[in-house]
PDB file of C-alpha atoms in Angstrom:
ATOM      1  CA  UNK A   1    -109.420 -59.159  26.266  1.00  0.00           C
ATOM      2  CA  UNK A   2    -107.034 -62.304  26.450  1.00  0.00           C
ATOM      3  CA  UNK A   3    -106.712 -63.654  29.901  1.00  0.00           C
ATOM      4  CA  UNK A   4    -103.308 -62.885  31.542  1.00  0.00           C
ATOM      5  CA  UNK A   5    -101.206 -65.730  32.261  1.00  0.00           C
ATOM      6  CA  UNK A   6     -99.127 -66.001  35.706  1.00  0.00           C
ATOM      7  CA  UNK A   7     -95.812 -67.741  35.569  1.00  0.00           C
ATOM      8  CA  UNK A   8     -97.484 -70.761  37.280  1.00  0.00           C
ATOM      9  CA  UNK A   9    -100.046 -71.184  34.482  1.00  0.00           C
ATOM     10  CA  UNK A  10    -102.841 -69.706  36.604  1.00  0.00           C
ATOM     11  CA  UNK A  11    -105.030 -67.085  34.627  1.00  0.00           C
ATOM     12  CA  UNK A  12    -106.644 -63.914  35.879  1.00  0.00           C
ATOM     13  CA  UNK A  13    -109.894 -65.455  35.615  1.00  0.00           C
ATOM     14  CA  UNK A  14    -108.839 -68.547  37.982  1.00  0.00           C
ATOM     15  CA  UNK A  15    -107.654 -65.893  40.798  1.00  0.00           C
ATOM     16  CA  UNK A  16    -110.901 -64.210  40.464  1.00  0.00           C
ATOM     17  CA  UNK A  17    -112.937 -67.463  41.354  1.00  0.00           C
ATOM     18  CA  UNK A  18    -114.715 -67.534  44.647  1.00  0.00           C
ATOM     19  CA  UNK A  19    -113.096 -70.692  45.411  1.00  0.00           C
ATOM     20  CA  UNK A  20    -109.711 -69.276  44.916  1.00  0.00           C
ATOM     21  CA  UNK A  21    -109.952 -66.179  47.564  1.00  0.00           C
ATOM     22  CA  UNK A  22    -107.152 -67.448  49.492  1.00  0.00           C
ATOM     23  CA  UNK A  23    -104.699 -68.145  46.545  1.00  0.00           C
ATOM     24  CA  UNK A  24    -105.685 -64.611  45.309  1.00  0.00           C
ATOM     25  CA  UNK A  25    -104.484 -62.926  48.383  1.00  0.00           C
ATOM     26  CA  UNK A  26    -101.100 -65.091  48.133  1.00  0.00           C
ATOM     27  CA  UNK A  27    -100.806 -64.098  44.611  1.00  0.00           C
ATOM     28  CA  UNK A  28    -101.148 -60.383  45.187  1.00  0.00           C
ATOM     29  CA  UNK A  29     -98.493 -60.857  48.383  1.00  0.00           C
ATOM     30  CA  UNK A  30     -96.217 -62.524  45.940  1.00  0.00           C
ATOM     31  CA  UNK A  31     -96.193 -59.286  43.613  1.00  0.00           C
ATOM     32  CA  UNK A  32     -95.773 -56.785  46.391  1.00  0.00           C
ATOM     33  CA  UNK A  33     -92.812 -54.665  46.376  1.00  0.00           C
ATOM     34  CA  UNK A  34     -91.151 -56.022  49.500  1.00  0.00           C
ATOM     35  CA  UNK A  35     -91.661 -59.774  48.053  1.00  0.00           C
ATOM     36  CA  UNK A  36     -90.049 -58.660  44.690  1.00  0.00           C
ATOM     37  CA  UNK A  37     -86.928 -57.446  46.630  1.00  0.00           C
ATOM     38  CA  UNK A  38     -86.807 -60.491  48.752  1.00  0.00           C
ATOM     39  CA  UNK A  39     -87.163 -62.817  45.626  1.00  0.00           C
ATOM     40  CA  UNK A  40     -84.143 -60.934  44.028  1.00  0.00           C
ATOM     41  CA  UNK A  41     -82.085 -61.003  47.149  1.00  0.00           C
ATOM     42  CA  UNK A  42     -82.592 -64.836  47.507  1.00  0.00           C
ATOM     43  CA  UNK A  43     -81.248 -65.447  43.966  1.00  0.00           C
ATOM     44  CA  UNK A  44     -78.425 -63.004  44.290  1.00  0.00           C
ATOM     45  CA  UNK A  45     -79.689 -60.588  41.640  1.00  0.00           C
ATOM     46  CA  UNK A  46     -78.289 -57.090  41.461  1.00  0.00           C
ATOM     47  CA  UNK A  47     -80.520 -54.332  40.342  1.00  0.00           C
ATOM     48  CA  UNK A  48     -79.465 -51.199  38.359  1.00  0.00           C
ATOM     49  CA  UNK A  49     -80.478 -47.687  39.946  1.00  0.00           C
ATOM     50  CA  UNK A  50     -82.959 -47.358  37.536  1.00  0.00           C
ATOM     51  CA  UNK A  51     -84.633 -50.602  38.541  1.00  0.00           C
ATOM     52  CA  UNK A  52     -84.504 -49.393  42.182  1.00  0.00           C
ATOM     53  CA  UNK A  53     -86.275 -46.179  41.222  1.00  0.00           C
ATOM     54  CA  UNK A  54     -89.077 -48.316  39.581  1.00  0.00           C
ATOM     55  CA  UNK A  55     -89.492 -50.349  42.599  1.00  0.00           C
ATOM     56  CA  UNK A  56     -89.714 -47.419  44.768  1.00  0.00           C
ATOM     57  CA  UNK A  57     -92.528 -45.950  42.619  1.00  0.00           C
ATOM     58  CA  UNK A  58     -94.257 -49.421  42.620  1.00  0.00           C
ATOM     59  CA  UNK A  59     -94.029 -49.309  46.495  1.00  0.00           C
ATOM     60  CA  UNK A  60     -96.317 -46.216  46.466  1.00  0.00           C
ATOM     61  CA  UNK A  61     -99.114 -48.148  44.720  1.00  0.00           C
ATOM     62  CA  UNK A  62     -98.766 -51.709  45.683  1.00  0.00           C
ATOM     63  CA  UNK A  63     -98.983 -52.834  49.261  1.00  0.00           C
ATOM     64  CA  UNK A  64     -98.276 -56.192  50.730  1.00  0.00           C
ATOM     65  CA  UNK A  65    -101.566 -57.915  51.565  1.00  0.00           C
ATOM     66  CA  UNK A  66    -100.230 -60.178  54.199  1.00  0.00           C
ATOM     67  CA  UNK A  67     -97.994 -57.276  55.525  1.00  0.00           C
ATOM     68  CA  UNK A  68     -95.875 -59.387  58.004  1.00  0.00           C
ATOM     69  CA  UNK A  69     -92.349 -59.203  56.334  1.00  0.00           C
ATOM     70  CA  UNK A  70     -89.887 -57.760  58.714  1.00  0.00           C
ATOM     71  CA  UNK A  71     -89.511 -54.212  57.705  1.00  0.00           C
ATOM     72  CA  UNK A  72     -88.148 -51.016  59.521  1.00  0.00           C
ATOM     73  CA  UNK A  73     -89.208 -47.575  59.226  1.00  0.00           C
ATOM     74  CA  UNK A  74     -87.636 -45.431  56.570  1.00  0.00           C
ATOM     75  CA  UNK A  75     -83.984 -45.001  57.370  1.00  0.00           C
ATOM     76  CA  UNK A  76     -80.766 -43.686  55.710  1.00  0.00           C
ATOM     77  CA  UNK A  77     -79.490 -47.199  56.276  1.00  0.00           C
ATOM     78  CA  UNK A  78     -79.889 -49.635  53.314  1.00  0.00           C
ATOM     79  CA  UNK A  79     -78.924 -52.654  55.162  1.00  0.00           C
ATOM     80  CA  UNK A  80     -80.409 -53.857  58.456  1.00  0.00           C
ATOM     81  CA  UNK A  81     -77.835 -55.136  61.161  1.00  0.00           C
ATOM     82  CA  UNK A  82     -78.065 -58.733  62.132  1.00  0.00           C
ATOM     83  CA  UNK A  83     -78.993 -57.950  65.671  1.00  0.00           C
ATOM     84  CA  UNK A  84     -81.898 -56.199  64.369  1.00  0.00           C
ATOM     85  CA  UNK A  85     -83.073 -59.263  62.183  1.00  0.00           C
ATOM     86  CA  UNK A  86     -82.457 -61.826  64.703  1.00  0.00           C
ATOM     87  CA  UNK A  87     -84.916 -59.921  67.210  1.00  0.00           C
ATOM     88  CA  UNK A  88     -87.696 -59.512  64.764  1.00  0.00           C
ATOM     89  CA  UNK A  89     -87.343 -63.056  63.427  1.00  0.00           C
ATOM     90  CA  UNK A  90     -87.137 -64.886  67.009  1.00  0.00           C
ATOM     91  CA  UNK A  91     -89.522 -62.537  68.906  1.00  0.00           C
ATOM     92  CA  UNK A  92     -91.646 -60.189  66.876  1.00  0.00           C
ATOM     93  CA  UNK A  93     -93.129 -61.431  63.787  1.00  0.00           C
ATOM     94  CA  UNK A  94     -94.795 -64.390  62.304  1.00  0.00           C
ATOM     95  CA  UNK A  95     -92.946 -65.413  58.969  1.00  0.00           C
ATOM     96  CA  UNK A  96     -95.178 -65.031  56.099  1.00  0.00           C
ATOM     97  CA  UNK A  97     -94.591 -66.988  52.960  1.00  0.00           C
ATOM     98  CA  UNK A  98     -92.452 -64.497  51.278  1.00  0.00           C
ATOM     99  CA  UNK A  99     -90.009 -64.204  54.136  1.00  0.00           C
ATOM    100  CA  UNK A 100     -89.984 -67.975  54.618  1.00  0.00           C
ATOM    101  CA  UNK A 101     -88.893 -68.388  50.916  1.00  0.00           C
ATOM    102  CA  UNK A 102     -86.430 -66.041  51.141  1.00  0.00           C
ATOM    103  CA  UNK A 103     -84.354 -67.674  54.047  1.00  0.00           C
ATOM    104  CA  UNK A 104     -85.113 -71.028  52.883  1.00  0.00           C
ATOM    105  CA  UNK A 105     -83.648 -70.448  49.643  1.00  0.00           C
ATOM    106  CA  UNK A 106     -80.613 -68.831  51.310  1.00  0.00           C
ATOM    107  CA  UNK A 107     -80.388 -72.078  53.636  1.00  0.00           C
ATOM    108  CA  UNK A 108     -80.622 -74.229  50.507  1.00  0.00           C
ATOM    109  CA  UNK A 109     -77.577 -72.640  48.527  1.00  0.00           C
ATOM    110  CA  UNK A 110     -75.486 -73.349  51.472  1.00  0.00           C
ATOM    111  CA  UNK A 111     -76.276 -76.944  51.748  1.00  0.00           C
ATOM    112  CA  UNK A 112     -73.824 -79.224  50.281  1.00  0.00           C
ATOM    113  CA  UNK A 113     -74.246 -80.492  46.705  1.00  0.00           C
ATOM    114  CA  UNK A 114     -74.267 -83.905  47.813  1.00  0.00           C
ATOM    115  CA  UNK A 115     -77.365 -83.049  50.145  1.00  0.00           C
ATOM    116  CA  UNK A 116     -79.234 -81.482  47.470  1.00  0.00           C
ATOM    117  CA  UNK A 117     -78.625 -84.364  45.039  1.00  0.00           C
ATOM    118  CA  UNK A 118     -80.718 -86.784  47.289  1.00  0.00           C
ATOM    119  CA  UNK A 119     -82.949 -84.070  48.917  1.00  0.00           C
ATOM    120  CA  UNK A 120     -85.653 -82.089  47.244  1.00  0.00           C
ATOM    121  CA  UNK A 121     -88.375 -79.790  48.518  1.00  0.00           C
ATOM    122  CA  UNK A 122     -91.977 -78.518  47.828  1.00  0.00           C
ATOM    123  CA  UNK A 123     -92.970 -74.727  47.896  1.00  0.00           C
ATOM    124  CA  UNK A 124     -94.604 -73.839  51.004  1.00  0.00           C
ATOM    125  CA  UNK A 125     -97.833 -72.974  49.590  1.00  0.00           C
ATOM    126  CA  UNK A 126     -98.659 -76.200  47.627  1.00  0.00           C
ATOM    127  CA  UNK A 127     -99.983 -78.189  50.415  1.00  0.00           C
ATOM    128  CA  UNK A 128    -102.474 -75.419  51.105  1.00  0.00           C
ATOM    129  CA  UNK A 129    -103.395 -75.147  47.422  1.00  0.00           C
ATOM    130  CA  UNK A 130    -103.747 -78.757  47.143  1.00  0.00           C
ATOM    131  CA  UNK A 131    -106.486 -78.828  49.501  1.00  0.00           C
ATOM    132  CA  UNK A 132    -108.491 -76.334  47.193  1.00  0.00           C
ATOM    133  CA  UNK A 133    -110.306 -78.259  44.319  1.00  0.00           C
ATOM    134  CA  UNK A 134    -109.572 -75.925  41.668  1.00  0.00           C
ATOM    135  CA  UNK A 135    -105.795 -76.258  42.143  1.00  0.00           C
ATOM    136  CA  UNK A 136    -105.282 -79.817  43.150  1.00  0.00           C
ATOM    137  CA  UNK A 137    -104.416 -80.944  39.561  1.00  0.00           C
ATOM    138  CA  UNK A 138    -101.885 -78.175  39.063  1.00  0.00           C
ATOM    139  CA  UNK A 139    -100.178 -78.783  42.224  1.00  0.00           C
ATOM    140  CA  UNK A 140     -99.713 -82.658  41.399  1.00  0.00           C
ATOM    141  CA  UNK A 141     -98.505 -81.521  37.823  1.00  0.00           C
ATOM    142  CA  UNK A 142     -95.856 -79.350  39.656  1.00  0.00           C
ATOM    143  CA  UNK A 143     -94.819 -82.148  42.202  1.00  0.00           C
ATOM    144  CA  UNK A 144     -94.349 -84.717  39.443  1.00  0.00           C
ATOM    145  CA  UNK A 145     -91.669 -82.427  37.908  1.00  0.00           C
ATOM    146  CA  UNK A 146     -89.723 -82.919  41.316  1.00  0.00           C
ATOM    147  CA  UNK A 147     -89.165 -86.572  40.704  1.00  0.00           C
ATOM    148  CA  UNK A 148     -89.663 -87.429  44.416  1.00  0.00           C
ATOM    149  CA  UNK A 149     -89.465 -91.129  44.047  1.00  0.00           C
ATOM    150  CA  UNK A 150     -85.867 -90.900  43.230  1.00  0.00           C
ATOM    151  CA  UNK A 151     -85.095 -89.013  46.283  1.00  0.00           C
ATOM    152  CA  UNK A 152     -84.444 -90.068  49.869  1.00  0.00           C
ATOM    153  CA  UNK A 153     -86.051 -87.256  51.391  1.00  0.00           C
ATOM    154  CA  UNK A 154     -88.960 -84.632  50.474  1.00  0.00           C
ATOM    155  CA  UNK A 155     -89.034 -81.558  52.796  1.00  0.00           C
ATOM    156  CA  UNK A 156     -92.735 -80.261  52.739  1.00  0.00           C
ATOM    157  CA  UNK A 157     -93.080 -77.151  54.714  1.00  0.00           C
ATOM    158  CA  UNK A 158     -96.638 -76.546  55.388  1.00  0.00           C
ATOM    159  CA  UNK A 159     -98.526 -73.430  56.294  1.00  0.00           C
ATOM    160  CA  UNK A 160    -102.022 -74.291  57.030  1.00  0.00           C
ATOM    161  CA  UNK A 161    -104.718 -72.743  59.355  1.00  0.00           C
ATOM    162  CA  UNK A 162    -102.175 -69.929  60.054  1.00  0.00           C
ATOM    163  CA  UNK A 163     -99.631 -72.259  61.492  1.00  0.00           C
ATOM    164  CA  UNK A 164     -96.410 -73.617  60.076  1.00  0.00           C
ATOM    165  CA  UNK A 165     -95.332 -77.336  60.382  1.00  0.00           C
ATOM    166  CA  UNK A 166     -92.830 -79.559  58.475  1.00  0.00           C
ATOM    167  CA  UNK A 167     -93.640 -82.850  56.743  1.00  0.00           C
ATOM    168  CA  UNK A 168     -90.732 -84.995  55.627  1.00  0.00           C
ATOM    169  CA  UNK A 169     -91.332 -87.804  53.054  1.00  0.00           C
ATOM    170  CA  UNK A 170     -88.709 -90.689  53.639  1.00  0.00           C
ATOM    171  CA  UNK A 171     -88.011 -93.215  51.030  1.00  0.00           C
ATOM    172  CA  UNK A 172     -91.214 -92.967  49.382  1.00  0.00           C
ATOM    173  CA  UNK A 173     -89.817 -94.717  46.117  1.00  0.00           C
ATOM    174  CA  UNK A 174     -89.022 -97.595  48.281  1.00  0.00           C
ATOM    175  CA  UNK A 175     -90.877-100.968  48.688  1.00  0.00           C
ATOM    176  CA  UNK A 176     -93.102-100.687  51.816  1.00  0.00           C
ATOM    177  CA  UNK A 177     -91.651-104.100  52.896  1.00  0.00           C
ATOM    178  CA  UNK A 178     -88.192-102.522  53.112  1.00  0.00           C
ATOM    179  CA  UNK A 179     -86.395-102.696  56.516  1.00  0.00           C
ATOM    180  CA  UNK A 180     -82.996-100.816  55.438  1.00  0.00           C
ATOM    181  CA  UNK A 181     -84.910 -98.007  53.930  1.00  0.00           C
ATOM    182  CA  UNK A 182     -88.083 -97.345  55.741  1.00  0.00           C
ATOM    183  CA  UNK A 183     -90.818 -95.649  53.692  1.00  0.00           C
ATOM    184  CA  UNK A 184     -92.383 -93.237  56.147  1.00  0.00           C
ATOM    185  CA  UNK A 185     -93.627 -89.730  56.952  1.00  0.00           C
ATOM    186  CA  UNK A 186     -92.355 -87.517  59.601  1.00  0.00           C
ATOM    187  CA  UNK A 187     -94.482 -84.660  60.765  1.00  0.00           C
ATOM    188  CA  UNK A 188     -92.606 -82.009  62.855  1.00  0.00           C
ATOM    189  CA  UNK A 189     -94.782 -79.667  64.719  1.00  0.00           C
ATOM    190  CA  UNK A 190     -93.374 -76.942  67.267  1.00  0.00           C
ATOM    191  CA  UNK A 191     -97.084 -76.588  68.948  1.00  0.00           C
ATOM    192  CA  UNK A 192     -97.827 -80.207  69.711  1.00  0.00           C
ATOM    193  CA  UNK A 193    -100.704 -79.097  72.109  1.00  0.00           C
ATOM    194  CA  UNK A 194    -102.626 -77.892  68.579  1.00  0.00           C
ATOM    195  CA  UNK A 195    -103.038 -81.508  67.712  1.00  0.00           C
ATOM    196  CA  UNK A 196    -100.650 -82.175  64.493  1.00  0.00           C
ATOM    197  CA  UNK A 197    -102.597 -85.535  63.748  1.00  0.00           C
ATOM    198  CA  UNK A 198    -105.569 -83.744  62.895  1.00  0.00           C
ATOM    199  CA  UNK A 199    -103.811 -83.112  59.488  1.00  0.00           C
ATOM    200  CA  UNK A 200    -103.373 -86.826  58.884  1.00  0.00           C
ATOM    201  CA  UNK A 201    -106.588 -87.384  56.695  1.00  0.00           C
ATOM    202  CA  UNK A 202    -105.453 -84.616  54.327  1.00  0.00           C
ATOM    203  CA  UNK A 203    -101.891 -85.822  54.331  1.00  0.00           C
ATOM    204  CA  UNK A 204    -102.585 -89.367  53.625  1.00  0.00           C
ATOM    205  CA  UNK A 205    -105.071 -88.124  50.664  1.00  0.00           C
ATOM    206  CA  UNK A 206    -102.194 -85.889  49.594  1.00  0.00           C
ATOM    207  CA  UNK A 207     -99.676 -88.755  49.471  1.00  0.00           C
ATOM    208  CA  UNK A 208    -102.119 -91.085  47.764  1.00  0.00           C
ATOM    209  CA  UNK A 209    -102.858 -88.621  44.820  1.00  0.00           C
ATOM    210  CA  UNK A 210     -99.175 -88.131  44.426  1.00  0.00           C
ATOM    211  CA  UNK A 211     -98.773 -92.025  43.950  1.00  0.00           C
ATOM    212  CA  UNK A 212    -101.578 -91.927  41.569  1.00  0.00           C
ATOM    213  CA  UNK A 213    -100.147 -89.313  39.586  1.00  0.00           C
ATOM    214  CA  UNK A 214     -97.171 -91.011  38.967  1.00  0.00           C
ATOM    215  CA  UNK A 215     -98.981 -94.113  38.093  1.00  0.00           C
ATOM    216  CA  UNK A 216     -97.638 -96.152  40.843  1.00  0.00           C
ATOM    217  CA  UNK A 217     -99.303 -99.494  41.686  1.00  0.00           C
ATOM    218  CA  UNK A 218     -99.711 -98.471  45.507  1.00  0.00           C
ATOM    219  CA  UNK A 219    -103.361 -98.374  46.444  1.00  0.00           C
ATOM    220  CA  UNK A 220    -105.229 -96.658  49.304  1.00  0.00           C
ATOM    221  CA  UNK A 221    -104.636 -99.529  51.813  1.00  0.00           C
ATOM    222  CA  UNK A 222    -100.961 -99.632  51.180  1.00  0.00           C
ATOM    223  CA  UNK A 223    -100.691 -95.968  51.583  1.00  0.00           C
ATOM    224  CA  UNK A 224    -102.552 -96.231  54.991  1.00  0.00           C
ATOM    225  CA  UNK A 225     -99.680 -98.436  56.055  1.00  0.00           C
ATOM    226  CA  UNK A 226     -97.017 -95.918  55.678  1.00  0.00           C
ATOM    227  CA  UNK A 227     -96.192 -94.941  59.188  1.00  0.00           C
ATOM    228  CA  UNK A 228     -96.815 -91.328  60.001  1.00  0.00           C
ATOM    229  CA  UNK A 229     -94.469 -90.418  62.832  1.00  0.00           C
ATOM    230  CA  UNK A 230     -94.634 -87.361  65.038  1.00  0.00           C
ATOM    231  CA  UNK A 231     -91.376 -87.029  66.989  1.00  0.00           C
ATOM    232  CA  UNK A 232     -91.233 -85.004  70.383  1.00  0.00           C
ATOM    233  CA  UNK A 233     -89.448 -81.874  69.008  1.00  0.00           C
ATOM    234  CA  UNK A 234     -88.565 -78.864  70.687  1.00  0.00           C
ATOM    235  CA  UNK A 235     -91.623 -76.588  71.342  1.00  0.00           C
ATOM    236  CA  UNK A 236     -92.022 -72.836  70.559  1.00  0.00           C
ATOM    237  CA  UNK A 237     -92.363 -70.486  73.552  1.00  0.00           C
ATOM    238  CA  UNK A 238     -94.824 -67.965  71.995  1.00  0.00           C
ATOM    239  CA  UNK A 239     -97.491 -68.094  69.465  1.00  0.00           C
ATOM    240  CA  UNK A 240     -95.452 -66.646  66.556  1.00  0.00           C
ATOM    241  CA  UNK A 241     -92.497 -68.629  66.151  1.00  0.00           C
ATOM    242  CA  UNK A 242     -93.617 -71.513  64.386  1.00  0.00           C
ATOM    243  CA  UNK A 243     -92.302 -70.487  60.936  1.00  0.00           C
ATOM    244  CA  UNK A 244     -88.943 -69.904  62.697  1.00  0.00           C
ATOM    245  CA  UNK A 245     -88.994 -73.423  64.065  1.00  0.00           C
ATOM    246  CA  UNK A 246     -89.731 -75.273  60.710  1.00  0.00           C
ATOM    247  CA  UNK A 247     -86.873 -73.247  59.162  1.00  0.00           C
ATOM    248  CA  UNK A 248     -84.564 -74.805  62.017  1.00  0.00           C
ATOM    249  CA  UNK A 249     -85.984 -78.124  61.717  1.00  0.00           C
ATOM    250  CA  UNK A 250     -85.061 -78.319  58.086  1.00  0.00           C
ATOM    251  CA  UNK A 251     -81.701 -77.070  58.718  1.00  0.00           C
ATOM    252  CA  UNK A 252     -80.873 -79.455  61.310  1.00  0.00           C
ATOM    253  CA  UNK A 253     -82.708 -82.286  59.617  1.00  0.00           C
ATOM    254  CA  UNK A 254     -80.662 -81.820  56.447  1.00  0.00           C
ATOM    255  CA  UNK A 255     -77.156 -81.601  58.269  1.00  0.00           C
ATOM    256  CA  UNK A 256     -78.068 -84.839  60.333  1.00  0.00           C
ATOM    257  CA  UNK A 257     -80.229 -86.972  58.077  1.00  0.00           C
ATOM    258  CA  UNK A 258     -79.214 -90.619  58.047  1.00  0.00           C
ATOM    259  CA  UNK A 259     -78.082 -92.039  54.687  1.00  0.00           C
ATOM    260  CA  UNK A 260     -80.985 -94.461  55.196  1.00  0.00           C
ATOM    261  CA  UNK A 261     -84.060 -93.921  57.140  1.00  0.00           C
ATOM    262  CA  UNK A 262     -84.826 -96.890  59.336  1.00  0.00           C
ATOM    263  CA  UNK A 263     -87.538 -97.431  62.012  1.00  0.00           C
ATOM    264  CA  UNK A 264     -84.915 -99.265  64.258  1.00  0.00           C
ATOM    265  CA  UNK A 265     -83.111 -95.971  65.032  1.00  0.00           C
ATOM    266  CA  UNK A 266     -86.208 -93.693  64.965  1.00  0.00           C
ATOM    267  CA  UNK A 267     -86.356 -90.587  66.188  1.00  0.00           C
ATOM    268  CA  UNK A 268     -82.624 -90.401  65.669  1.00  0.00           C
ATOM    269  CA  UNK A 269     -81.530 -86.748  66.815  1.00  0.00           C
ATOM    270  CA  UNK A 270     -85.281 -85.746  66.665  1.00  0.00           C
ATOM    271  CA  UNK A 271     -85.742 -85.443  70.515  1.00  0.00           C
ATOM    272  CA  UNK A 272     -87.096 -82.805  72.727  1.00  0.00           C
ATOM    273  CA  UNK A 273     -83.468 -81.678  73.405  1.00  0.00           C
ATOM    274  CA  UNK A 274     -82.750 -81.596  69.826  1.00  0.00           C
ATOM    275  CA  UNK A 275     -81.679 -77.864  70.184  1.00  0.00           C
ATOM    276  CA  UNK A 276     -81.930 -74.951  72.580  1.00  0.00           C
ATOM    277  CA  UNK A 277     -83.548 -71.514  72.142  1.00  0.00           C
ATOM    278  CA  UNK A 278     -80.011 -70.072  72.195  1.00  0.00           C
ATOM    279  CA  UNK A 279     -79.003 -72.374  69.092  1.00  0.00           C
ATOM    280  CA  UNK A 280     -82.203 -71.056  67.402  1.00  0.00           C
ATOM    281  CA  UNK A 281     -81.057 -67.590  67.802  1.00  0.00           C
ATOM    282  CA  UNK A 282     -77.446 -68.261  66.722  1.00  0.00           C
ATOM    283  CA  UNK A 283     -78.835 -70.023  63.765  1.00  0.00           C
ATOM    284  CA  UNK A 284     -80.511 -66.807  62.600  1.00  0.00           C
ATOM    285  CA  UNK A 285     -77.358 -64.784  63.327  1.00  0.00           C
ATOM    286  CA  UNK A 286     -75.590 -66.545  60.571  1.00  0.00           C
ATOM    287  CA  UNK A 287     -78.118 -65.758  58.120  1.00  0.00           C
ATOM    288  CA  UNK A 288     -77.359 -62.710  55.677  1.00  0.00           C
ATOM    289  CA  UNK A 289     -78.878 -59.260  56.495  1.00  0.00           C
ATOM    290  CA  UNK A 290     -81.924 -58.469  54.228  1.00  0.00           C
ATOM    291  CA  UNK A 291     -81.515 -55.675  51.836  1.00  0.00           C
ATOM    292  CA  UNK A 292     -84.474 -53.324  52.034  1.00  0.00           C
TER     293      UNK A 292
END
């Protein structure tokens, strides 16, 4: 029997490999019925009555392997009210990759075209997959298509060790000697006591491999000189809020990112009083309700 191929080029044989157990769970999660609905919602896709019936049937036989997407009990209502969504997102649940993608894509569509011209982003699973030897090459291939060295900023949401944080690559295409456009890496973490700098070895190896895959001349010594900055950003109150904070970090950074990032003005607006918890809740109130 021929091997089945997924959209990202990974065969069924790959996902059965012991080295790929984590990705297998993620892949199954991405095909669960909840994730399918979230995926279609994020792209504004309308479905027919027949398609809806097929999804309901699929629901009976396909479960969500991560199981943390906000979902209410069966109800006559088709749409959850905004207050319920805000309460679940800000207090009860830890965002899984599917929920994160849904909300991120909604935000991205609402950023101005000008912002989307000089900013790009990575899928939230790429960094974690990169750390798996069997997927490293493929992740670097996907990144190459993003043409990040022509962008001012690259948003890299990370879910690693069951914790969300945010990397931002600034001016990676510029000379390391530049004073106006400073190449640097920002690491925004809502749980600083967990020691975000423990990720630094993996981050620097990640960046070095990205440069190599693009045929750039920078070597390991030069990459080691790129500043890795960890600004004192607002911290989460509970243990399940990290994904929510990353979404809000992204929103505020895109809205306020300077035209050219310079070390002279660092940390800009990224300070401990960057936003309040009330602002965080107000941010989620503006998101559209999720159709369930």
